[in-house]
CSV table of C-alpha atoms (C1' of nucleotides) in Angstrom, one decimal:
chain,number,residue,atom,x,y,z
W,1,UNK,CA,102.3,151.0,26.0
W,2,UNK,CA,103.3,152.4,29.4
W,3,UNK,CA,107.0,151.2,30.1
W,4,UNK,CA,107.9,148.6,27.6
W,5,UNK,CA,110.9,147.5,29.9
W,6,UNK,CA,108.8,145.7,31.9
W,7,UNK,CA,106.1,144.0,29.5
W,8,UNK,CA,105.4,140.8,31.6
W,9,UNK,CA,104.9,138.7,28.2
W,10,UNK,CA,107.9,139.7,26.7
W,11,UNK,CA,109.9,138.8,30.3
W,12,UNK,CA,108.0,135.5,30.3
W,13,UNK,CA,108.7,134.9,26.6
W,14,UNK,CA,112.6,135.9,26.9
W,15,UNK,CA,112.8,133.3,30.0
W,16,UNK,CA,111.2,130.7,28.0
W,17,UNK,CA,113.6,130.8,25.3
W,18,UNK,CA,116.1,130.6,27.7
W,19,UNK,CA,114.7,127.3,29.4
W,20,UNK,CA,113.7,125.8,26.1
W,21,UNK,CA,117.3,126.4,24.8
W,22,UNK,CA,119.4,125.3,28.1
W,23,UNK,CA,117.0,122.3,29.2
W,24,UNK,CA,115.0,121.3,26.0
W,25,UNK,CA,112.0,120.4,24.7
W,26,UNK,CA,111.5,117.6,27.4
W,27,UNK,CA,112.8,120.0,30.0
W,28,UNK,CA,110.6,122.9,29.6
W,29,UNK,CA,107.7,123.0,31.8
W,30,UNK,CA,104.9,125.8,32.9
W,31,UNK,CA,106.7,125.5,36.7
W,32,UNK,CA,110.3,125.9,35.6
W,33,UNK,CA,109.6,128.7,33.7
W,34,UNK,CA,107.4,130.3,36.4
W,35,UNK,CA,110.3,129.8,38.5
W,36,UNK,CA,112.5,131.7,36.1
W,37,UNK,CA,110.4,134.3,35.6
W,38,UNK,CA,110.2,134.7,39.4
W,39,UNK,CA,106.4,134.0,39.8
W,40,UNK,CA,104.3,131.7,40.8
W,41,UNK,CA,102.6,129.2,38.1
W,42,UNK,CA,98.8,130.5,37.8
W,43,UNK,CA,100.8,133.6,37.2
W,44,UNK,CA,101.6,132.8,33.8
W,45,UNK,CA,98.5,132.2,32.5
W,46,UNK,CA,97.0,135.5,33.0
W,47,UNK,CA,99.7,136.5,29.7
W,48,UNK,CA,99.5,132.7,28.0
W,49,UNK,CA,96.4,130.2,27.4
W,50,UNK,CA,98.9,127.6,28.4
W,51,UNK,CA,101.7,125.6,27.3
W,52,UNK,CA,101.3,125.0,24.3
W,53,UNK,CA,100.8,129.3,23.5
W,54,UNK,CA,104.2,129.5,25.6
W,55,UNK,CA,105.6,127.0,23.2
W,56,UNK,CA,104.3,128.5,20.1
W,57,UNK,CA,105.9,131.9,21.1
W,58,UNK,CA,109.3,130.5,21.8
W,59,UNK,CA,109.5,128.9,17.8
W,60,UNK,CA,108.6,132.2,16.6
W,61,UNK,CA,111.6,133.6,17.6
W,62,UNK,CA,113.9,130.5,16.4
W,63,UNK,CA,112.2,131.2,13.0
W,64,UNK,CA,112.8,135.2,13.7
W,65,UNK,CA,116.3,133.7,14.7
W,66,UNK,CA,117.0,131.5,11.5
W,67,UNK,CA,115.5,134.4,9.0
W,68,UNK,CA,118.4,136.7,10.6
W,69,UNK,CA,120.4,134.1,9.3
W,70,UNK,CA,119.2,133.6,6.3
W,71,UNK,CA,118.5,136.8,5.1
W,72,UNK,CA,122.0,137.5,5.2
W,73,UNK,CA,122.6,136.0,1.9
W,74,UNK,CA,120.8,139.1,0.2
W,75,UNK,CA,123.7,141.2,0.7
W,76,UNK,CA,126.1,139.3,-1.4
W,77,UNK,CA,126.4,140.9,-4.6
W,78,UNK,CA,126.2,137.9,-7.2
W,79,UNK,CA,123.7,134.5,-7.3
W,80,UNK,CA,126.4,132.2,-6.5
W,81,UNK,CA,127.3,134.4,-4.0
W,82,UNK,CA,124.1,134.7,-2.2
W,83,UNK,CA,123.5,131.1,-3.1
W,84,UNK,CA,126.3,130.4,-0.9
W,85,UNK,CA,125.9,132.5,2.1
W,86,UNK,CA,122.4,131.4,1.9
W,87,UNK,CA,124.0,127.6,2.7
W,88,UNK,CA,126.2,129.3,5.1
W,89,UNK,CA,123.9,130.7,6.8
W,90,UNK,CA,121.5,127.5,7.1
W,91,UNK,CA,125.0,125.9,8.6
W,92,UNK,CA,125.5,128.2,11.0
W,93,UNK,CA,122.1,128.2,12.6
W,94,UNK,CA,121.5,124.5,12.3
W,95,UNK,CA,125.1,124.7,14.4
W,96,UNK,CA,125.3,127.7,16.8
W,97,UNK,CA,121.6,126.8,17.3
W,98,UNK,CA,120.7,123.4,17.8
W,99,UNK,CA,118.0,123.9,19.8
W,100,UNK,CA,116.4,126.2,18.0
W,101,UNK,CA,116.8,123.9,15.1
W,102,UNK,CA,114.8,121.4,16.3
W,103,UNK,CA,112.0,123.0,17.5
W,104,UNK,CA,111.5,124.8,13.9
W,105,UNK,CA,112.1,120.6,12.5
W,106,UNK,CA,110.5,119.0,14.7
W,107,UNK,CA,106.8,118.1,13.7
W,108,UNK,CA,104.0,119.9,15.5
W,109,UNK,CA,102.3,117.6,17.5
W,110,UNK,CA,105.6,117.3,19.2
W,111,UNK,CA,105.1,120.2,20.8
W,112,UNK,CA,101.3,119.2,21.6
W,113,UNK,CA,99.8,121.2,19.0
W,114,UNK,CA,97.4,119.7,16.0
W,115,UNK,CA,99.1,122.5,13.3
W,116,UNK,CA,101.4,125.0,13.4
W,117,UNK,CA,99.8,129.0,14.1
W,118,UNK,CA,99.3,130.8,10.8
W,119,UNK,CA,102.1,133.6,11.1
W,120,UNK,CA,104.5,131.0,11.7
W,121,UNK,CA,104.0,128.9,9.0
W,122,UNK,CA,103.9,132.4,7.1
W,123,UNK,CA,108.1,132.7,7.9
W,124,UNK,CA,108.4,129.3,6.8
W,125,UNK,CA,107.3,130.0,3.7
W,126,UNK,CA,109.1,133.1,3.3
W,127,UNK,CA,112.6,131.4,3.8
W,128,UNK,CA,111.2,128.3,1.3
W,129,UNK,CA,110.5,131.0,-1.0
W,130,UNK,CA,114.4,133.2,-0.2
W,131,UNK,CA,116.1,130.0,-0.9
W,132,UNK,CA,114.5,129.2,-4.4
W,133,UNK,CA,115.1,132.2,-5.8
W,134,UNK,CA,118.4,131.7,-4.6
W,135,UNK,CA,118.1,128.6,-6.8
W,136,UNK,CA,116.9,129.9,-9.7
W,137,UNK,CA,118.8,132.9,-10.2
W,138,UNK,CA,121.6,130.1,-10.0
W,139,UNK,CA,119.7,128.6,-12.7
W,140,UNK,CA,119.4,131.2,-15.1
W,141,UNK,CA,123.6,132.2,-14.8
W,142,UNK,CA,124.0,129.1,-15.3
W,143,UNK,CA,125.7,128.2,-12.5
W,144,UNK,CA,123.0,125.2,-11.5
W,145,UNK,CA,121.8,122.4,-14.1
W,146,UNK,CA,117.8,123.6,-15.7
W,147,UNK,CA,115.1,122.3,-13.8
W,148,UNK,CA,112.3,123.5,-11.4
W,149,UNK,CA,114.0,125.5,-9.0
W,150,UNK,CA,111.5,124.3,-6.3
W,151,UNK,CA,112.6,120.5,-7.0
W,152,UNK,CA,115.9,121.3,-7.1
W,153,UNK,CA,116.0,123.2,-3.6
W,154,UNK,CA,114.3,120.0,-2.0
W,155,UNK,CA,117.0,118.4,-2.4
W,156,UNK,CA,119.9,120.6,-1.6
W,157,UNK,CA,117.6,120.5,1.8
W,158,UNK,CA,117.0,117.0,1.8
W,159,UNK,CA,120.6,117.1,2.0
W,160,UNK,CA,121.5,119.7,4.8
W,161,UNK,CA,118.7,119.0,7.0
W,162,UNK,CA,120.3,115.3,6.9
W,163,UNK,CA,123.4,115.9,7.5
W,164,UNK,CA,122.7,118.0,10.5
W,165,UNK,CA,120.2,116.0,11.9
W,166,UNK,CA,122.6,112.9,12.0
W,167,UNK,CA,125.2,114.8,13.4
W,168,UNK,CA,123.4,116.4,15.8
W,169,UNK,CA,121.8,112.6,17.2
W,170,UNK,CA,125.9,111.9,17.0
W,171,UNK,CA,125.9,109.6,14.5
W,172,UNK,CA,128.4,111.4,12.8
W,173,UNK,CA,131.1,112.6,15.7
W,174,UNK,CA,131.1,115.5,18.1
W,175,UNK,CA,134.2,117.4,16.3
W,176,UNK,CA,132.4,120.6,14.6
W,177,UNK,CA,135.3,121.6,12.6
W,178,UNK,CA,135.3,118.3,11.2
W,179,UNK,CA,131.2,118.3,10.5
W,180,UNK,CA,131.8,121.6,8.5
W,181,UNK,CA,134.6,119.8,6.4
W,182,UNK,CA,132.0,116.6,5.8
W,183,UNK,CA,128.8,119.2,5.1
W,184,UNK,CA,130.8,120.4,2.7
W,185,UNK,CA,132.6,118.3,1.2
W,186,UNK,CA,129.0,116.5,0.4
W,187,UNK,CA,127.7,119.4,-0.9
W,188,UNK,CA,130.4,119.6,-3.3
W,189,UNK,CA,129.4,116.1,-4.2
W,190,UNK,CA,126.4,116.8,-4.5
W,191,UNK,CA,127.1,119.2,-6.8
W,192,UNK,CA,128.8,117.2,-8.9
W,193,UNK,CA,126.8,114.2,-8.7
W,194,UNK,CA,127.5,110.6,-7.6
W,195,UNK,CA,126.8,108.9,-10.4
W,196,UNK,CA,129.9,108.5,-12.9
W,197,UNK,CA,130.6,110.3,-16.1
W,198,UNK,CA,128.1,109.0,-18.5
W,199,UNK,CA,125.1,109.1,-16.2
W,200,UNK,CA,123.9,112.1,-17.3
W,201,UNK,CA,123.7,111.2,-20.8
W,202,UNK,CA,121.6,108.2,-19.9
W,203,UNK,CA,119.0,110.0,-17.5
W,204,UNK,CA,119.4,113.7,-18.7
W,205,UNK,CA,116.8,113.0,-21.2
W,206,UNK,CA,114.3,110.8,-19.0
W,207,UNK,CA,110.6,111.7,-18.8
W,208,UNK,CA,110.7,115.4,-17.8
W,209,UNK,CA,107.2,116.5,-16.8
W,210,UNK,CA,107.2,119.7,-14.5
W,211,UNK,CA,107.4,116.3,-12.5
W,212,UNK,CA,103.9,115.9,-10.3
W,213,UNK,CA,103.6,119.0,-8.3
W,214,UNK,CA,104.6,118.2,-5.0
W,215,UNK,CA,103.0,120.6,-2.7
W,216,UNK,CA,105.4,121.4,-0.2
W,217,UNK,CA,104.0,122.9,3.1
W,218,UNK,CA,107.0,124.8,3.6
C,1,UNK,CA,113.5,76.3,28.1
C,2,UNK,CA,110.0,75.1,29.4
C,3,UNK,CA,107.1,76.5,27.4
C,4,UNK,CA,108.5,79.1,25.3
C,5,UNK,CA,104.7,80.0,24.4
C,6,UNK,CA,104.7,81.5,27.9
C,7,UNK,CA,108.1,83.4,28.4
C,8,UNK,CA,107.2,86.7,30.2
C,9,UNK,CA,110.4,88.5,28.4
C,10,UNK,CA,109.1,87.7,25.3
C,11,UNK,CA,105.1,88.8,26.2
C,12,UNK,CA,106.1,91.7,28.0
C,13,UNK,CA,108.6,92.9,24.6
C,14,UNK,CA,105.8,92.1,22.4
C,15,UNK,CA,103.5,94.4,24.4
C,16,UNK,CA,106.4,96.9,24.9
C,17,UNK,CA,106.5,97.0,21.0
C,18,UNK,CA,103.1,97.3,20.1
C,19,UNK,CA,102.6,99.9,23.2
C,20,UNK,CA,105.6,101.9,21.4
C,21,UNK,CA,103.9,101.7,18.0
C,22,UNK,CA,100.8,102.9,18.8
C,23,UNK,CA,101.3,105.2,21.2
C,24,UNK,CA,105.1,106.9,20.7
C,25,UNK,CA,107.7,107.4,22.7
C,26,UNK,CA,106.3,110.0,25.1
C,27,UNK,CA,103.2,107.3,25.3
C,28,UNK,CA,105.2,104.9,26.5
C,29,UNK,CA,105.2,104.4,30.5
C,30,UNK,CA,106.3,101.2,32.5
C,31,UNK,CA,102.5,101.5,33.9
C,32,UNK,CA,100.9,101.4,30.5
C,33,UNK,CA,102.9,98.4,29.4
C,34,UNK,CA,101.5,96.4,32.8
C,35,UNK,CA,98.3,97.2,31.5
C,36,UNK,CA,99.3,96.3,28.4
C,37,UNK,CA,100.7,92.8,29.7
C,38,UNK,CA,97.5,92.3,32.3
C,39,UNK,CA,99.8,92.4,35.3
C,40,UNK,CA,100.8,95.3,37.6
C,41,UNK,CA,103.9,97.4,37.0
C,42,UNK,CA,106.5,96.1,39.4
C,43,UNK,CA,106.0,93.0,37.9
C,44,UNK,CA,107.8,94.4,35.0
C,45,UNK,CA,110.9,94.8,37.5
C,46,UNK,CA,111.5,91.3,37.9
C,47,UNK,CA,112.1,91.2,34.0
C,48,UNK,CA,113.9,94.0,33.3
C,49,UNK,CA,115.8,96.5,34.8
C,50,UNK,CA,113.7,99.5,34.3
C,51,UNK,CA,112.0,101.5,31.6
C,52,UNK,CA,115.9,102.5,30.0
C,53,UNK,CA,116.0,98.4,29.8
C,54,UNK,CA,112.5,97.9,28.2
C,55,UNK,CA,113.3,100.4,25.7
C,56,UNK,CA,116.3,98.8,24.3
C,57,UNK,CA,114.4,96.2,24.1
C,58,UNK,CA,112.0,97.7,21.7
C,59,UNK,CA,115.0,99.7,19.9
C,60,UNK,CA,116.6,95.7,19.2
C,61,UNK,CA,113.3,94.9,17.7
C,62,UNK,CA,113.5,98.1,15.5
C,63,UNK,CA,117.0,97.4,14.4
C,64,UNK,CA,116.4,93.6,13.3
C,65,UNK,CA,113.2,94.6,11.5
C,66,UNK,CA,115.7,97.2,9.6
C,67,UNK,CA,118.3,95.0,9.0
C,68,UNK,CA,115.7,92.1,7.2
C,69,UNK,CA,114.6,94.8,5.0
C,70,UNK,CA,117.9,96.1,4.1
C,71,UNK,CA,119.5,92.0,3.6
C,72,UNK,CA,116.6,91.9,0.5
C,73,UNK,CA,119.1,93.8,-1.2
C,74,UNK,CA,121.8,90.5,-1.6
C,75,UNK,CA,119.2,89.1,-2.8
C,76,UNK,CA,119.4,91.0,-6.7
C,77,UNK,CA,121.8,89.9,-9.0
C,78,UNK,CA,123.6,93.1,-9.8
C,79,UNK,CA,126.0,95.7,-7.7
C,80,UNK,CA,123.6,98.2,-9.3
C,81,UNK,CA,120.6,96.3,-8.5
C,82,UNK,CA,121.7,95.4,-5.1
C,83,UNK,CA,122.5,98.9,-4.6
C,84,UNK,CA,119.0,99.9,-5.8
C,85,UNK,CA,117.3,97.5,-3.6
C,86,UNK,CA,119.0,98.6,-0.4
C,87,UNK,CA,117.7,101.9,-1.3
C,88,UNK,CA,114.4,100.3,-1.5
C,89,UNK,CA,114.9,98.6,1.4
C,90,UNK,CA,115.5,101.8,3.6
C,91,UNK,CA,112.4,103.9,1.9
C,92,UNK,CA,109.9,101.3,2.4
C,93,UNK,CA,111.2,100.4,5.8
C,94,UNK,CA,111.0,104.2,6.7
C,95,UNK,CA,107.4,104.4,5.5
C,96,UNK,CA,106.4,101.5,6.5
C,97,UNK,CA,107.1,101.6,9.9
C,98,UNK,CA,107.7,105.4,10.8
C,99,UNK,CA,107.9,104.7,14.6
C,100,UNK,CA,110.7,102.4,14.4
C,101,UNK,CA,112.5,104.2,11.8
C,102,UNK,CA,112.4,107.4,14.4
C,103,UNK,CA,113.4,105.7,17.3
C,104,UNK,CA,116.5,103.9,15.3
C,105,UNK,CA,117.6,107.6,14.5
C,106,UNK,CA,116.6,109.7,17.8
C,107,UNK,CA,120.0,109.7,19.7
C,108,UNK,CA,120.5,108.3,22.9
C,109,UNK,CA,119.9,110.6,25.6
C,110,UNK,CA,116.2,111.1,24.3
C,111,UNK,CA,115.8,107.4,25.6
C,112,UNK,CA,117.1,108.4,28.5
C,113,UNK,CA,120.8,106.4,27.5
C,114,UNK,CA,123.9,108.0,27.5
C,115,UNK,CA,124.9,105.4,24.9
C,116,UNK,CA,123.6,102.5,23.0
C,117,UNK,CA,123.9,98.8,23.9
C,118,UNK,CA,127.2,97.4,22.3
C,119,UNK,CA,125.1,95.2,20.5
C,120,UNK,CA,122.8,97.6,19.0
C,121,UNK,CA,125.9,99.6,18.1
C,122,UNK,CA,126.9,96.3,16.3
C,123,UNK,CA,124.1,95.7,14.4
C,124,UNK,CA,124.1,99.5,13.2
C,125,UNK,CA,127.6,98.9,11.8
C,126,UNK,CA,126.8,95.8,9.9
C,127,UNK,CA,123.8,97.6,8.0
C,128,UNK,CA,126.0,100.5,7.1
C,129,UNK,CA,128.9,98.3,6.4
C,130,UNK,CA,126.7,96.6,3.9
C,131,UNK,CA,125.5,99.9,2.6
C,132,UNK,CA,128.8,100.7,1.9
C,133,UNK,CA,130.2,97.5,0.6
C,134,UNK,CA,127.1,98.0,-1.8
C,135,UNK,CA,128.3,101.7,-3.3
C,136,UNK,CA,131.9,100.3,-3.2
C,137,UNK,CA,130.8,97.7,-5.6
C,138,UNK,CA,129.5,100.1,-7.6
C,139,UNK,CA,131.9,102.2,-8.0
C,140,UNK,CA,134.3,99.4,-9.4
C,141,UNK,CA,131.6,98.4,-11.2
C,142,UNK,CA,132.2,102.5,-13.1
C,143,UNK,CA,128.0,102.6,-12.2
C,144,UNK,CA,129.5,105.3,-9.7
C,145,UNK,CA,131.6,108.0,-10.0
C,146,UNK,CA,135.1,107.1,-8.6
C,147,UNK,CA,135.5,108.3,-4.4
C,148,UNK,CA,135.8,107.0,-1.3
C,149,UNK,CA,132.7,104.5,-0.7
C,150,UNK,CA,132.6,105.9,2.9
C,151,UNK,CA,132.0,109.6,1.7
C,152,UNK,CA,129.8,108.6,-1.3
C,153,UNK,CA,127.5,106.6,1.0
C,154,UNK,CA,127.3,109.6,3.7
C,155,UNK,CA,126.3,112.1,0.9
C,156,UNK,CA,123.5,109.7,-0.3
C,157,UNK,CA,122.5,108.6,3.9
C,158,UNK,CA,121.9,112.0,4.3
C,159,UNK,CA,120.2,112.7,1.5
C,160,UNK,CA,117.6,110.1,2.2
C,161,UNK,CA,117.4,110.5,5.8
C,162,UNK,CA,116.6,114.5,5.4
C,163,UNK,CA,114.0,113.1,2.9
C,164,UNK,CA,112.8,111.1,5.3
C,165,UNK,CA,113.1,113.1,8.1
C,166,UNK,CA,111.1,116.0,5.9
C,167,UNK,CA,108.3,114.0,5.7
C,168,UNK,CA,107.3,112.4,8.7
C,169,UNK,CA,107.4,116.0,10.5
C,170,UNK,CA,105.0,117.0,7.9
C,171,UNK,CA,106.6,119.2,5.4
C,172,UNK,CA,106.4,117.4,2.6
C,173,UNK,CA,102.8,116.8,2.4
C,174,UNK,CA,100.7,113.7,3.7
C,175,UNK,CA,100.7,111.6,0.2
C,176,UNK,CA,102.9,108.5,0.7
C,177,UNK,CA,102.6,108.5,-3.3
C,178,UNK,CA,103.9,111.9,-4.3
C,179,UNK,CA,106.7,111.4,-1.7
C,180,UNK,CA,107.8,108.4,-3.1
C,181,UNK,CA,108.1,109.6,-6.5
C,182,UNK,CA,109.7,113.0,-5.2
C,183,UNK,CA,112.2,110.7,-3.2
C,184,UNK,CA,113.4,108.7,-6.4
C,185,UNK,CA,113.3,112.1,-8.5
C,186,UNK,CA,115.6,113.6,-5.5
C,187,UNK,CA,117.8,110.6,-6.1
C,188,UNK,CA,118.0,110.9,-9.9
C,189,UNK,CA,119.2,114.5,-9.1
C,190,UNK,CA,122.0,113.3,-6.7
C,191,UNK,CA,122.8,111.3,-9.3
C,192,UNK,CA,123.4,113.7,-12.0
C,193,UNK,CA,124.6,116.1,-10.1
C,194,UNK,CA,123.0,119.4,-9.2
C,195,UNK,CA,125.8,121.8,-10.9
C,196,UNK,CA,125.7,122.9,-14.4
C,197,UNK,CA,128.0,121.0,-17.2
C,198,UNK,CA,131.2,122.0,-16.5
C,199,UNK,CA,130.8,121.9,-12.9
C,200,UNK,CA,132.5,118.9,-12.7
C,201,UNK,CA,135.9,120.0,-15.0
C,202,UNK,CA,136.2,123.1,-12.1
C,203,UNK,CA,135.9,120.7,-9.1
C,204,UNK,CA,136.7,117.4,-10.0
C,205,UNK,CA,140.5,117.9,-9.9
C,206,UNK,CA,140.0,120.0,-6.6
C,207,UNK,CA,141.9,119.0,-3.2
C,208,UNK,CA,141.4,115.2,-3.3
C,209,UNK,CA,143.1,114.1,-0.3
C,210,UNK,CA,141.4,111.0,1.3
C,211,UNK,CA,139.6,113.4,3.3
C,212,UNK,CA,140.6,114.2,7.1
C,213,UNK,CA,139.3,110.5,8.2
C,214,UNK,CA,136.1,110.9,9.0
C,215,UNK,CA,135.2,108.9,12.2
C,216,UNK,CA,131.6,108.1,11.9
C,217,UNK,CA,129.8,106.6,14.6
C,218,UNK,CA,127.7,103.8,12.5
L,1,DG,C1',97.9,140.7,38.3
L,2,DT,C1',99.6,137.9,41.6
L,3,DC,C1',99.1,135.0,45.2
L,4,DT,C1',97.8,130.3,48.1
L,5,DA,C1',95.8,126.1,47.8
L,6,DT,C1',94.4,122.4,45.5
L,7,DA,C1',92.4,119.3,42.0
L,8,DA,C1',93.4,115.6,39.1
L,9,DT,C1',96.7,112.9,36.8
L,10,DC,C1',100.6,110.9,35.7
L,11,DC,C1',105.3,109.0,36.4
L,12,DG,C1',109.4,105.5,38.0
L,13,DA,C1',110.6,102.7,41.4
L,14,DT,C1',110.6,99.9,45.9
L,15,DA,C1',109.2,97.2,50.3
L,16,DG,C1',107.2,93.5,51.9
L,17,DA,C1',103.4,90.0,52.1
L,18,DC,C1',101.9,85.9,49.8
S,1,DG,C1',106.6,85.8,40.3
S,2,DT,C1',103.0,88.5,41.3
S,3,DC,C1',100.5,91.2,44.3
S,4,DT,C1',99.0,95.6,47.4
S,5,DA,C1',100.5,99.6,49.2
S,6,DT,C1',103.2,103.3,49.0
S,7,DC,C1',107.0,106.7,48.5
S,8,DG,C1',108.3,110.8,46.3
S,9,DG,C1',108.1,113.2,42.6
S,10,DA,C1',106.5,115.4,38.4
S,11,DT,C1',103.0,117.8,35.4
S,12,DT,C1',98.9,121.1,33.5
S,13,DA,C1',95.6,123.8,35.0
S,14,DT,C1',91.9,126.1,37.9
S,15,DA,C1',89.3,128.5,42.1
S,16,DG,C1',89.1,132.1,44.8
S,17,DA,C1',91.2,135.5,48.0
S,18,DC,C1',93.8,139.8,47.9
DNA sequence: GTCTATAATCCGATAGAC
DNA sequence: GTCTATCGGATTATAGAC
């Protein structure tokens, strides 16, 4: 209530983002940010328990930030479509955000914390859940080979959470332009698959259970 | 020369290891590895240059452990075989020993390097000049489908690695079991190919120069 | 709600005696 | 080659006055 331009949580929370995404995880301390904010440490903990709280509220808005993203692929008007902008959209994030990306990767004790809070792991889901359907409408037009569209997503996932992970540790160049040409590129392989022609025949019929539900926590 | 049972490099690396094992790399401080050791920390100093030093130490450690597990693979009989046990090689080596595997793949700066060690570098480009070598061989071998060995191996690096990666941060569940057999049902996918039947005949005649050199770092 | 002051740790690295 | 002592800095977090 009362004037919302000057909600003291929401300026801390706006300056932490900004420290967190100019100085990194490693960079990002209770002082910096108090020193942002243009207040004095104990300060902050009158709107935070601490750290960790400060932390948890920056990650909320990279996943806020990667379902802006994401959801974008809704407004395409077929499955391959929204399939597509839905990769394209995971691209873009992973490389206009780095940051951003990490934190939402990067396991949670990382950031000092035993689990991640509930409404986050709530978004996560949400996008897990986008990006099958994505999947299996793909399925069902017949666009993407049968099979569980959950096992499937993994690892179209697998695969782009890879590839931008190595690049981003530089282990595959700094050129961006050229990154976008290798993502996809892969993809297409992937697509495809690596094996040669008659590898398919020999494993299309292997043992086919709904395979051992993997319980995913995303 | 002397006693070799008593070479302080050598005690103070093995405790450097251990310390980075156990504790991580944000555990790690020159301080704890003197108490590690049983001396005091500038001790350490006269041994190496610093904790930057010490680390690459470790990170030498972690690269010669990977390359014994990934040399199993000459070992077999068979391109496909060898090419199958390299795989091997790099799941069990990433679950076996999570720490090392993280620190092999966590660029630089987080070490607090702006570059690797030439001969770190070098041992990095051996193991993924054997990987390659190993799906070069397959593919004259028609096991996979014809390509550029460099490309092929990226597509399947990064499909493993984001396995990997997936799973020690947590999101894939805690079993080492399941993941396993999700990780060689991800790579029977990549295999086959994601796309639907006649994905191929649309794409496989698509824009096949030798691909804008890609200039990979390992 | 913000401040000053401070507790309690931790860190990397060095000087100089032995 | 190892020690003690120390510099100079960082951090999270709290107590208590205003």
């Amino acid at each position: 209530m009362s004037d919302p331009r000057s909600d003291p949580r929401q300026d801390i929370l706006a300056c932490a983002c900004d420290l967190y995404l100019s100085r990194g995880l490693d960079g990002f301390s209770m002082r910096g940010l108090a020193k942002a904010v243009g207040v004095t440490a104990p300060a902050l903990y009158r709107h935070y328990d601490g750290r960790e709280a400060v932390l948890a509220a920056v990650m909320r808005q990279a996943y806020r930030a990667f379902t802006s993203y994401i959801y974008r692929a809704l407004e395409a008007p077929t499955p391959l479509e929204r399939l597509s902008r839905a990769g394209e959209g995971y691209l873009d994030f992973a490389l206009e955000h780095p940051r951003w990306y990490a934190i939402m990767f990067s396991g949670p004790e990382r950031l000092g914390m035993t689990k991640l809070p509930e409404d986050i792991e709530a978004m996560g889901c949400a996008i897990h859940q986008l990006w099958i359907d994505r999947v299996g409408e793909c399925m069902r037009a017949g666009i993407l080979a049968d099979g569980e569209p959950l096992d499937t997503s993994l690892t179209m996932w697998a695969h782009a959470h890879g590839l931008v992970q190595l690049f981003h540790q530089g282990h595959l160049g700094k050129d961006v332009q050229a990154f976008r040409r290798m993502f996809q590129e892969s993809g297409i392989r992937l697509m495809g698959g690596l094996g040669n022609e008659d590898f398919e025949a020999q494993n299309r019929g292997a043992p086919r259970e709904p395979a051992a539900r993997l319980q995913t926590t995303r």
